[in-house]
Amino acid sequence: MTAPQILVVTGEASGDAHAAELVAALQTRRPDLRFFGMGGSRLAARGVDLLYGAHEVSVMGITEVLPKIPRILQVMKGLAQAAAERRPVCAILVDIPDFNLRLAAKLKALGIPVAYYISPMIWAWRRGRVKTIRKLVDRMLCILPFEEAFYRESGVNARYVGSPVVEQVPAPASATTFRQRLGLSPDAPTLALLPGSRMSEVRRLLPDMVSAAQQLATERPGLQIVVPVAPTIPREEIVSRFEGSGLSPTFVEGRAPEVVGASDAAIVASGTAVLEAGLMQRPLVVVYRVSLLTYWVGRLMLKVAHVALVNLLAGRRLVPELLQGDMKPERIAAEVRRVWVPGTPRDEMIQGLEEVRGRLGGPGAAVRAAETVLELLPPAVKV
């Protein structure tokens, strides 16, 4: 008898990590299952048959996505065709809602149950999508504590499983401990730069991060700058943006939370990395920039007061958000200076980050998500 298969689809680095942990939890409970779909290196390491790489659809913003639309549609068609041929017992769609909700419509037409992991932030913008989700998603697996009630009130079968980020980051420790783990100078002042996991983010954000780091380096002799390189970004794309800067950064393959843990302060691209950085309980400054068209469309649709996840969870402006025109090297450097040394601003930020960590609860998100997915599957065949 053919082994039951599950389609898994994700399109960027953090989603790949979350999906890989969910797959691992399912493999433990149902060794008979086989997996295929789209993802990155971590899903590949779990033995998932990847038909497409996550980089195929990893793009942010309206003007950024336009040149890639033909390829994105080709990938979506390919995944739908594979689902029609392999007839998976379930599909697990992770994040990337513009892609995955369209794919979900094709899967539902095939009669394939859909579990959605890492909820789209429709409570922040495009709330009308909840009607689409109600039709297409059999289980919505929420990772933020307030999402379950929002979805259930709209008739969506949702369940809060906890945040996988909590167990993906290392336990809190001193900066010296993390520096030793990464082979850094234990006593040197340290700045972390996290420019994102998409090429569009690296191109738009990293140059100003580098300029801010140059300003800070003139004030702090021996400053060591550390940059984690996401698996979705070619290393040379990061390295090239430091050429001619006079800086000699240390590049680390992945391990972004540890890089933040090793730092005195961090400059972080808005996204999942902000929550990871916040859980490391180090001062951080959040930055982001998209095309002007994307920004104005987003501004019209945004329904929340903050962009950074830690601010949303805290219910206040806990960490600075420098977006669009506010994202200038001198502004970034000024915010870093404000929280670099011990004092009220730094202490209040770290205390707030500790509160955010407490609100997310304990580990076990992937296990709880796996148990929910198993509800959609037919029982294992006993041999």
mmCIF file of C-alpha atoms in Angstrom:
data_model
loop_
_atom_site.group_PDB
_atom_site.id
_atom_site.type_symbol
_atom_site.label_atom_id
_atom_site.label_comp_id
_atom_site.label_asym_id
_atom_site.label_seq_id
_atom_site.Cartn_x
_atom_site.Cartn_y
_atom_site.Cartn_z
ATOM 1 C CA MET A 1 0.000 0.000 0.000
ATOM 2 C CA THR A 2 1.244 3.480 -0.895
ATOM 3 C CA ALA A 3 2.345 5.559 2.084
ATOM 4 C CA PRO A 4 0.051 8.523 2.847
ATOM 5 C CA GLN A 5 1.550 11.840 1.751
ATOM 6 C CA ILE A 6 1.265 15.403 3.057
ATOM 7 C CA LEU A 7 1.911 18.519 0.995
ATOM 8 C CA VAL A 8 3.984 21.169 2.842
ATOM 9 C CA VAL A 9 4.432 24.653 1.392
ATOM 10 C CA THR A 10 6.464 27.536 2.789
ATOM 11 C CA GLY A 11 8.328 30.409 1.188
ATOM 12 C CA GLU A 12 10.931 31.949 3.488
ATOM 13 C CA ALA A 13 13.497 31.103 6.158
ATOM 14 C CA SER A 14 11.429 31.347 9.352
ATOM 15 C CA GLY A 15 8.545 29.444 7.792
ATOM 16 C CA ASP A 16 10.975 26.733 6.708
ATOM 17 C CA ALA A 17 12.170 26.382 10.305
ATOM 18 C CA HIS A 18 8.633 26.234 11.723
ATOM 19 C CA ALA A 19 7.487 23.763 9.070
ATOM 20 C CA ALA A 20 10.503 21.508 9.662
ATOM 21 C CA GLU A 21 9.695 21.230 13.366
ATOM 22 C CA LEU A 22 6.072 20.416 12.588
ATOM 23 C CA VAL A 23 7.139 17.747 10.099
ATOM 24 C CA ALA A 24 9.499 16.272 12.703
ATOM 25 C CA ALA A 25 6.655 16.082 15.233
ATOM 26 C CA LEU A 26 4.404 14.380 12.675
ATOM 27 C CA GLN A 27 7.123 11.912 11.706
ATOM 28 C CA THR A 28 7.486 10.913 15.355
ATOM 29 C CA ARG A 29 3.766 10.234 15.681
ATOM 30 C CA ARG A 30 3.161 8.797 12.211
ATOM 31 C CA PRO A 31 6.337 7.235 10.746
ATOM 32 C CA ASP A 32 4.256 6.054 7.796
ATOM 33 C CA LEU A 33 3.766 9.590 6.479
ATOM 34 C CA ARG A 34 5.695 10.992 3.533
ATOM 35 C CA PHE A 35 6.060 14.687 2.697
ATOM 36 C CA PHE A 36 6.565 16.753 -0.461
ATOM 37 C CA GLY A 37 6.200 20.367 -1.524
ATOM 38 C CA MET A 38 8.156 23.637 -1.371
ATOM 39 C CA GLY A 39 10.594 24.867 1.263
ATOM 40 C CA GLY A 40 14.208 25.357 2.214
ATOM 41 C CA SER A 41 17.184 23.553 3.688
ATOM 42 C CA ARG A 42 15.518 22.611 6.969
ATOM 43 C CA LEU A 43 12.592 20.879 5.325
ATOM 44 C CA ALA A 44 15.041 19.132 3.009
ATOM 45 C CA ALA A 45 16.967 17.913 6.050
ATOM 46 C CA ARG A 46 13.735 16.321 7.328
ATOM 47 C CA GLY A 47 13.499 14.264 4.139
ATOM 48 C CA VAL A 48 10.770 16.331 2.478
ATOM 49 C CA ASP A 49 10.704 15.878 -1.297
ATOM 50 C CA LEU A 50 11.104 19.493 -2.391
ATOM 51 C CA LEU A 51 9.667 20.181 -5.823
ATOM 52 C CA TYR A 52 10.521 23.877 -5.532
ATOM 53 C CA GLY A 53 12.800 25.977 -3.319
ATOM 54 C CA ALA A 54 11.415 28.578 -0.935
ATOM 55 C CA HIS A 55 13.380 31.268 -2.786
ATOM 56 C CA GLU A 56 11.017 30.889 -5.751
ATOM 57 C CA VAL A 57 8.332 32.966 -4.034
ATOM 58 C CA SER A 58 10.330 34.840 -1.388
ATOM 59 C CA VAL A 59 9.552 38.472 -2.174
ATOM 60 C CA MET A 60 7.914 41.361 -0.306
ATOM 61 C CA GLY A 61 5.988 44.306 -1.722
ATOM 62 C CA ILE A 62 3.881 45.170 -4.757
ATOM 63 C CA THR A 63 6.557 46.499 -7.106
ATOM 64 C CA GLU A 64 9.007 43.813 -5.954
ATOM 65 C CA VAL A 65 6.652 40.948 -6.787
ATOM 66 C CA LEU A 66 5.577 42.096 -10.250
ATOM 67 C CA PRO A 67 8.626 40.788 -12.182
ATOM 68 C CA LYS A 68 8.297 37.408 -10.458
ATOM 69 C CA ILE A 69 4.580 36.863 -11.082
ATOM 70 C CA PRO A 70 5.016 34.537 -14.112
ATOM 71 C CA ARG A 71 7.365 32.249 -12.171
ATOM 72 C CA ILE A 72 5.205 32.386 -9.030
ATOM 73 C CA LEU A 73 2.145 31.332 -11.026
ATOM 74 C CA GLN A 74 4.170 28.556 -12.634
ATOM 75 C CA VAL A 75 5.227 27.265 -9.211
ATOM 76 C CA MET A 76 1.650 27.426 -7.915
ATOM 77 C CA LYS A 77 0.403 25.491 -10.931
ATOM 78 C CA GLY A 78 3.161 22.924 -10.462
ATOM 79 C CA LEU A 79 2.280 22.359 -6.815
ATOM 80 C CA ALA A 80 -1.415 22.021 -7.639
ATOM 81 C CA GLN A 81 -0.623 19.492 -10.376
ATOM 82 C CA ALA A 82 1.584 17.514 -7.994
ATOM 83 C CA ALA A 83 -1.248 17.493 -5.456
ATOM 84 C CA ALA A 84 -3.678 16.243 -8.091
ATOM 85 C CA GLU A 85 -1.291 13.429 -9.014
ATOM 86 C CA ARG A 86 -0.126 12.411 -5.525
ATOM 87 C CA ARG A 87 -3.439 12.990 -3.723
ATOM 88 C CA PRO A 88 -2.041 13.987 -0.321
ATOM 89 C CA VAL A 89 -4.192 13.244 2.727
ATOM 90 C CA CYS A 90 -3.629 16.807 3.894
ATOM 91 C CA ALA A 91 -1.846 20.048 3.017
ATOM 92 C CA ILE A 92 0.092 22.161 5.505
ATOM 93 C CA LEU A 93 0.445 25.715 4.241
ATOM 94 C CA VAL A 94 2.857 27.914 6.181
ATOM 95 C CA ASP A 95 2.623 31.731 6.122
ATOM 96 C CA ILE A 96 3.021 33.550 2.692
ATOM 97 C CA PRO A 97 -0.760 34.211 2.454
ATOM 98 C CA ASP A 98 -0.826 35.840 -0.984
ATOM 99 C CA PHE A 99 0.524 32.606 -2.422
ATOM 100 C CA ASN A 100 -0.880 30.024 -0.036
ATOM 101 C CA LEU A 101 -4.490 31.192 0.057
ATOM 102 C CA ARG A 102 -4.638 30.992 -3.730
ATOM 103 C CA LEU A 103 -3.089 27.545 -3.596
ATOM 104 C CA ALA A 104 -5.585 26.571 -0.887
ATOM 105 C CA ALA A 105 -8.450 27.266 -3.304
ATOM 106 C CA LYS A 106 -6.963 24.802 -5.779
ATOM 107 C CA LEU A 107 -6.426 22.204 -3.056
ATOM 108 C CA LYS A 108 -9.973 22.511 -1.727
ATOM 109 C CA ALA A 109 -11.265 21.973 -5.256
ATOM 110 C CA LEU A 110 -9.374 18.671 -5.165
ATOM 111 C CA GLY A 111 -10.958 17.757 -1.838
ATOM 112 C CA ILE A 112 -7.663 18.006 0.087
ATOM 113 C CA PRO A 113 -7.988 19.179 3.726
ATOM 114 C CA VAL A 114 -5.950 22.299 4.489
ATOM 115 C CA ALA A 115 -4.152 23.135 7.735
ATOM 116 C CA TYR A 116 -2.687 26.633 7.847
ATOM 117 C CA TYR A 117 0.291 27.194 10.150
ATOM 118 C CA ILE A 118 1.465 30.722 11.063
ATOM 119 C CA SER A 119 -1.699 32.719 10.594
ATOM 120 C CA PRO A 120 -1.788 35.591 8.111
ATOM 121 C CA MET A 121 -1.932 38.847 10.065
ATOM 122 C CA ILE A 122 -5.399 39.686 8.818
ATOM 123 C CA TRP A 123 -6.211 41.218 12.211
ATOM 124 C CA ALA A 124 -3.654 43.884 11.256
ATOM 125 C CA TRP A 125 -4.762 44.463 7.685
ATOM 126 C CA ARG A 126 -7.029 42.978 4.967
ATOM 127 C CA ARG A 127 -9.532 41.655 7.500
ATOM 128 C CA GLY A 128 -11.879 40.749 4.675
ATOM 129 C CA ARG A 129 -9.668 37.739 4.029
ATOM 130 C CA VAL A 130 -11.260 35.970 6.981
ATOM 131 C CA LYS A 131 -14.208 35.036 4.736
ATOM 132 C CA THR A 132 -11.816 33.352 2.305
ATOM 133 C CA ILE A 133 -10.042 31.566 5.151
ATOM 134 C CA ARG A 134 -13.361 30.313 6.538
ATOM 135 C CA LYS A 135 -14.106 28.665 3.183
ATOM 136 C CA LEU A 136 -10.660 27.251 2.443
ATOM 137 C CA VAL A 137 -8.936 26.379 5.735
ATOM 138 C CA ASP A 138 -9.967 23.373 7.821
ATOM 139 C CA ARG A 139 -7.643 24.180 10.735
ATOM 140 C CA MET A 140 -5.982 27.513 11.438
ATOM 141 C CA LEU A 141 -2.974 26.985 13.722
ATOM 142 C CA CYS A 142 -2.322 30.274 15.529
ATOM 143 C CA ILE A 143 0.993 31.219 17.123
ATOM 144 C CA LEU A 144 -0.040 34.486 18.794
ATOM 145 C CA PRO A 145 -2.289 34.273 21.863
ATOM 146 C CA PHE A 146 -4.956 36.743 20.706
ATOM 147 C CA GLU A 147 -5.475 35.180 17.252
ATOM 148 C CA GLU A 148 -7.639 32.210 18.223
ATOM 149 C CA ALA A 149 -10.517 34.311 19.554
ATOM 150 C CA PHE A 150 -10.346 36.616 16.531
ATOM 151 C CA TYR A 151 -10.752 33.687 14.128
ATOM 152 C CA ARG A 152 -13.339 31.783 16.144
ATOM 153 C CA GLU A 153 -15.557 34.865 16.283
ATOM 154 C CA SER A 154 -15.503 34.776 12.459
ATOM 155 C CA GLY A 155 -16.388 31.085 12.222
ATOM 156 C CA VAL A 156 -12.889 29.757 11.494
ATOM 157 C CA ASN A 157 -11.817 26.516 13.191
ATOM 158 C CA ALA A 158 -8.740 27.977 14.881
ATOM 159 C CA ARG A 159 -6.452 26.769 17.639
ATOM 160 C CA TYR A 160 -3.679 28.546 19.511
ATOM 161 C CA VAL A 161 -0.739 26.129 19.572
ATOM 162 C CA GLY A 162 1.867 28.472 21.044
ATOM 163 C CA SER A 163 4.799 30.202 19.423
ATOM 164 C CA PRO A 164 7.448 27.939 17.864
ATOM 165 C CA VAL A 165 9.923 30.791 18.213
ATOM 166 C CA VAL A 166 10.019 30.254 21.992
ATOM 167 C CA GLU A 167 11.832 26.940 21.616
ATOM 168 C CA GLN A 168 13.815 27.876 18.525
ATOM 169 C CA VAL A 169 15.816 30.475 20.407
ATOM 170 C CA PRO A 170 18.425 29.426 22.950
ATOM 171 C CA ALA A 171 17.887 29.919 26.652
ATOM 172 C CA PRO A 172 18.861 33.368 27.953
ATOM 173 C CA ALA A 173 22.536 33.701 28.866
ATOM 174 C CA SER A 174 25.151 36.415 29.140
ATOM 175 C CA ALA A 175 26.484 38.189 26.081
ATOM 176 C CA THR A 176 29.930 36.775 26.896
ATOM 177 C CA THR A 177 28.555 33.230 26.720
ATOM 178 C CA PHE A 178 27.110 33.757 23.245
ATOM 179 C CA ARG A 179 30.256 35.500 22.028
ATOM 180 C CA GLN A 180 32.338 32.520 23.071
ATOM 181 C CA ARG A 181 29.962 30.155 21.259
ATOM 182 C CA LEU A 182 30.335 32.186 18.075
ATOM 183 C CA GLY A 183 34.107 32.612 18.368
ATOM 184 C CA LEU A 184 33.876 36.365 18.977
ATOM 185 C CA SER A 185 35.960 38.554 21.222
ATOM 186 C CA PRO A 186 34.284 38.185 24.647
ATOM 187 C CA ASP A 187 35.039 41.728 25.828
ATOM 188 C CA ALA A 188 34.557 43.838 22.697
ATOM 189 C CA PRO A 189 31.430 46.007 22.296
ATOM 190 C CA THR A 190 29.170 44.159 19.861
ATOM 191 C CA LEU A 191 26.478 45.263 17.421
ATOM 192 C CA ALA A 192 24.200 42.788 15.606
ATOM 193 C CA LEU A 193 22.760 43.595 12.165
ATOM 194 C CA LEU A 194 19.844 41.464 10.947
ATOM 195 C CA PRO A 195 18.923 42.621 7.420
ATOM 196 C CA GLY A 196 16.196 40.044 6.695
ATOM 197 C CA SER A 197 15.831 36.798 4.789
ATOM 198 C CA ARG A 198 14.670 38.189 1.434
ATOM 199 C CA MET A 199 16.893 39.718 -1.224
ATOM 200 C CA SER A 200 14.582 42.725 -1.508
ATOM 201 C CA GLU A 201 15.107 43.360 2.218
ATOM 202 C CA VAL A 202 18.877 43.084 1.994
ATOM 203 C CA ARG A 203 18.978 45.547 -0.887
ATOM 204 C CA ARG A 204 16.681 48.096 0.751
ATOM 205 C CA LEU A 205 17.798 47.841 4.374
ATOM 206 C CA LEU A 206 21.417 46.742 4.673
ATOM 207 C CA PRO A 207 23.105 49.835 3.151
ATOM 208 C CA ASP A 208 21.560 52.109 5.804
ATOM 209 C CA MET A 209 22.346 49.573 8.513
ATOM 210 C CA VAL A 210 25.979 49.641 7.414
ATOM 211 C CA SER A 211 26.007 53.457 7.454
ATOM 212 C CA ALA A 212 24.569 53.487 10.989
ATOM 213 C CA ALA A 213 27.191 50.945 12.064
ATOM 214 C CA GLN A 214 29.935 53.195 10.642
ATOM 215 C CA GLN A 215 28.735 56.048 12.851
ATOM 216 C CA LEU A 216 28.633 53.848 15.936
ATOM 217 C CA ALA A 217 32.067 52.370 15.193
ATOM 218 C CA THR A 218 33.688 55.809 15.340
ATOM 219 C CA GLU A 219 32.411 56.165 18.918
ATOM 220 C CA ARG A 220 33.261 52.670 20.131
ATOM 221 C CA PRO A 221 36.831 51.560 19.415
ATOM 222 C CA GLY A 222 37.037 47.843 18.771
ATOM 223 C CA LEU A 223 33.343 47.535 17.923
ATOM 224 C CA GLN A 224 32.666 44.086 16.482
ATOM 225 C CA ILE A 225 29.767 43.877 14.057
ATOM 226 C CA VAL A 226 28.106 40.514 13.584
ATOM 227 C CA VAL A 227 25.712 39.625 10.765
ATOM 228 C CA PRO A 228 23.771 36.354 10.512
ATOM 229 C CA VAL A 229 23.362 35.232 6.891
ATOM 230 C CA ALA A 230 19.959 33.673 6.221
ATOM 231 C CA PRO A 231 20.033 30.425 4.200
ATOM 232 C CA THR A 232 17.842 32.112 1.572
ATOM 233 C CA ILE A 233 20.469 34.814 0.845
ATOM 234 C CA PRO A 234 23.735 34.231 -1.050
ATOM 235 C CA ARG A 235 26.592 35.165 1.286
ATOM 236 C CA GLU A 236 28.233 37.425 -1.298
ATOM 237 C CA GLU A 237 25.107 39.619 -1.372
ATOM 238 C CA ILE A 238 25.704 40.475 2.285
ATOM 239 C CA VAL A 239 29.500 40.726 2.082
ATOM 240 C CA SER A 240 29.462 43.052 -0.939
ATOM 241 C CA ARG A 241 27.458 45.698 0.908
ATOM 242 C CA PHE A 242 30.275 46.215 3.405
ATOM 243 C CA GLU A 243 32.917 46.845 0.742
ATOM 244 C CA GLY A 244 34.501 50.259 1.150
ATOM 245 C CA SER A 245 32.804 50.839 4.509
ATOM 246 C CA GLY A 246 35.938 50.432 6.595
ATOM 247 C CA LEU A 247 34.091 47.853 8.703
ATOM 248 C CA SER A 248 35.207 44.255 9.177
ATOM 249 C CA PRO A 249 32.074 42.386 10.215
ATOM 250 C CA THR A 250 31.862 38.755 11.255
ATOM 251 C CA PHE A 251 29.397 36.754 9.163
ATOM 252 C CA VAL A 252 27.601 33.816 10.768
ATOM 253 C CA GLU A 253 25.629 31.212 8.830
ATOM 254 C CA GLY A 254 22.151 31.465 10.358
ATOM 255 C CA ARG A 255 22.078 31.416 14.186
ATOM 256 C CA ALA A 256 20.420 34.846 14.269
ATOM 257 C CA PRO A 257 19.124 34.524 17.858
ATOM 258 C CA GLU A 258 22.620 33.676 19.109
ATOM 259 C CA VAL A 259 24.040 36.659 17.229
ATOM 260 C CA VAL A 260 21.539 38.897 19.013
ATOM 261 C CA GLY A 261 22.382 37.202 22.306
ATOM 262 C CA ALA A 262 26.039 38.063 21.735
ATOM 263 C CA SER A 263 25.273 41.742 21.154
ATOM 264 C CA ASP A 264 24.980 44.855 23.273
ATOM 265 C CA ALA A 265 22.284 46.040 20.862
ATOM 266 C CA ALA A 266 20.767 44.926 17.549
ATOM 267 C CA ILE A 267 19.333 46.538 14.419
ATOM 268 C CA VAL A 268 16.658 44.198 13.076
ATOM 269 C CA ALA A 269 14.501 44.063 9.948
ATOM 270 C CA SER A 270 10.811 43.905 10.822
ATOM 271 C CA GLY A 271 9.365 40.388 10.706
ATOM 272 C CA THR A 272 9.731 37.145 12.610
ATOM 273 C CA ALA A 273 13.348 38.067 13.383
ATOM 274 C CA VAL A 274 12.072 40.844 15.665
ATOM 275 C CA LEU A 275 10.301 38.331 17.887
ATOM 276 C CA GLU A 276 13.368 36.069 17.900
ATOM 277 C CA ALA A 277 15.558 39.037 18.808
ATOM 278 C CA GLY A 278 13.142 40.198 21.480
ATOM 279 C CA LEU A 279 13.153 36.785 23.139
ATOM 280 C CA MET A 280 16.925 37.101 23.508
ATOM 281 C CA GLN A 281 16.248 40.120 25.760
ATOM 282 C CA ARG A 282 18.724 42.501 24.177
ATOM 283 C CA PRO A 283 17.928 46.109 23.200
ATOM 284 C CA LEU A 284 16.919 46.381 19.568
ATOM 285 C CA VAL A 285 15.840 48.877 16.939
ATOM 286 C CA VAL A 286 13.358 47.748 14.287
ATOM 287 C CA VAL A 287 13.738 49.040 10.723
ATOM 288 C CA TYR A 288 11.934 48.478 7.454
ATOM 289 C CA ARG A 289 11.410 50.004 4.037
ATOM 290 C CA VAL A 290 9.389 48.945 1.007
ATOM 291 C CA SER A 291 8.580 50.655 -2.284
ATOM 292 C CA LEU A 292 6.509 53.829 -2.030
ATOM 293 C CA LEU A 293 3.520 52.170 -3.717
ATOM 294 C CA THR A 294 3.606 49.214 -1.317
ATOM 295 C CA TYR A 295 3.903 51.571 1.633
ATOM 296 C CA TRP A 296 0.914 53.718 0.699
ATOM 297 C CA VAL A 297 -1.293 50.728 -0.024
ATOM 298 C CA GLY A 298 -0.256 49.163 3.285
ATOM 299 C CA ARG A 299 -0.845 52.399 5.189
ATOM 300 C CA LEU A 300 -4.403 52.600 3.895
ATOM 301 C CA MET A 301 -5.139 49.023 4.974
ATOM 302 C CA LEU A 302 -3.213 48.756 8.246
ATOM 303 C CA LYS A 303 -5.502 48.419 11.281
ATOM 304 C CA VAL A 304 -2.946 48.296 14.116
ATOM 305 C CA ALA A 305 -0.851 50.920 15.857
ATOM 306 C CA HIS A 306 2.458 49.038 15.602
ATOM 307 C CA VAL A 307 4.363 46.965 13.052
ATOM 308 C CA ALA A 308 6.899 45.126 15.222
ATOM 309 C CA LEU A 309 5.590 41.901 16.737
ATOM 310 C CA VAL A 310 7.053 42.639 20.164
ATOM 311 C CA ASN A 311 5.195 45.964 20.221
ATOM 312 C CA LEU A 312 1.939 44.282 19.214
ATOM 313 C CA LEU A 313 2.339 41.700 21.968
ATOM 314 C CA ALA A 314 3.338 44.331 24.535
ATOM 315 C CA GLY A 315 0.456 46.591 23.549
ATOM 316 C CA ARG A 316 2.764 49.604 23.467
ATOM 317 C CA ARG A 317 5.815 51.042 21.689
ATOM 318 C CA LEU A 318 8.353 48.940 23.517
ATOM 319 C CA VAL A 319 11.050 49.089 20.811
ATOM 320 C CA PRO A 320 11.550 51.879 18.251
ATOM 321 C CA GLU A 321 10.173 51.349 14.746
ATOM 322 C CA LEU A 322 11.990 53.295 12.035
ATOM 323 C CA LEU A 323 9.999 52.805 8.860
ATOM 324 C CA GLN A 324 10.289 54.253 5.352
ATOM 325 C CA GLY A 325 11.603 57.843 5.507
ATOM 326 C CA ASP A 326 12.332 57.546 9.221
ATOM 327 C CA MET A 327 14.809 54.788 8.474
ATOM 328 C CA LYS A 328 17.888 56.986 8.168
ATOM 329 C CA PRO A 329 21.388 56.019 9.353
ATOM 330 C CA GLU A 330 21.576 58.908 11.824
ATOM 331 C CA ARG A 331 18.148 58.019 13.301
ATOM 332 C CA ILE A 332 19.103 54.360 13.610
ATOM 333 C CA ALA A 333 22.406 55.222 15.295
ATOM 334 C CA ALA A 334 20.667 57.632 17.690
ATOM 335 C CA GLU A 335 18.172 54.970 18.812
ATOM 336 C CA VAL A 336 20.970 52.451 19.332
ATOM 337 C CA ARG A 337 22.933 54.961 21.420
ATOM 338 C CA ARG A 338 19.888 55.557 23.612
ATOM 339 C CA VAL A 339 19.760 51.938 24.788
ATOM 340 C CA TRP A 340 23.393 50.888 24.467
ATOM 341 C CA VAL A 341 24.520 51.615 28.016
ATOM 342 C CA PRO A 342 22.776 50.712 31.299
ATOM 343 C CA GLY A 343 20.106 53.212 32.266
ATOM 344 C CA THR A 344 16.344 53.707 32.331
ATOM 345 C CA PRO A 345 15.668 53.356 28.549
ATOM 346 C CA ARG A 346 17.658 50.128 28.314
ATOM 347 C CA ASP A 347 16.271 48.690 31.545
ATOM 348 C CA GLU A 348 12.656 49.457 30.609
ATOM 349 C CA MET A 349 13.055 47.861 27.187
ATOM 350 C CA ILE A 350 14.579 44.671 28.565
ATOM 351 C CA GLN A 351 11.902 44.418 31.247
ATOM 352 C CA GLY A 352 9.221 44.768 28.572
ATOM 353 C CA LEU A 353 10.849 42.065 26.441
ATOM 354 C CA GLU A 354 10.809 39.735 29.449
ATOM 355 C CA GLU A 355 7.053 40.369 29.778
ATOM 356 C CA VAL A 356 6.538 39.525 26.083
ATOM 357 C CA ARG A 357 8.381 36.237 26.518
ATOM 358 C CA GLY A 358 6.100 35.357 29.427
ATOM 359 C CA ARG A 359 2.953 36.002 27.375
ATOM 360 C CA LEU A 360 3.963 33.497 24.709
ATOM 361 C CA GLY A 361 3.939 30.567 27.138
ATOM 362 C CA GLY A 362 6.175 27.522 27.114
ATOM 363 C CA PRO A 363 7.539 25.156 24.470
ATOM 364 C CA GLY A 364 5.636 22.510 22.525
ATOM 365 C CA ALA A 365 4.067 24.478 19.647
ATOM 366 C CA ALA A 366 5.118 21.965 16.981
ATOM 367 C CA VAL A 367 3.752 19.058 19.028
ATOM 368 C CA ARG A 368 0.397 20.757 19.558
ATOM 369 C CA ALA A 369 0.274 21.734 15.888
ATOM 370 C CA ALA A 370 1.014 18.128 14.874
ATOM 371 C CA GLU A 371 -1.792 16.819 17.064
ATOM 372 C CA THR A 372 -4.193 19.234 15.392
ATOM 373 C CA VAL A 373 -3.054 18.228 11.897
ATOM 374 C CA LEU A 374 -3.518 14.553 12.751
ATOM 375 C CA GLU A 375 -7.203 15.249 13.361
ATOM 376 C CA LEU A 376 -7.541 15.863 9.607
ATOM 377 C CA LEU A 377 -5.869 12.570 8.614
ATOM 378 C CA PRO A 378 -7.390 9.134 8.223
ATOM 379 C CA PRO A 379 -6.096 6.707 10.889
ATOM 380 C CA ALA A 380 -2.865 4.849 10.234
ATOM 381 C CA VAL A 381 -3.285 1.444 8.635
ATOM 382 C CA LYS A 382 -2.198 -1.289 11.011
ATOM 383 C CA VAL A 383 -0.034 -3.948 9.422
#
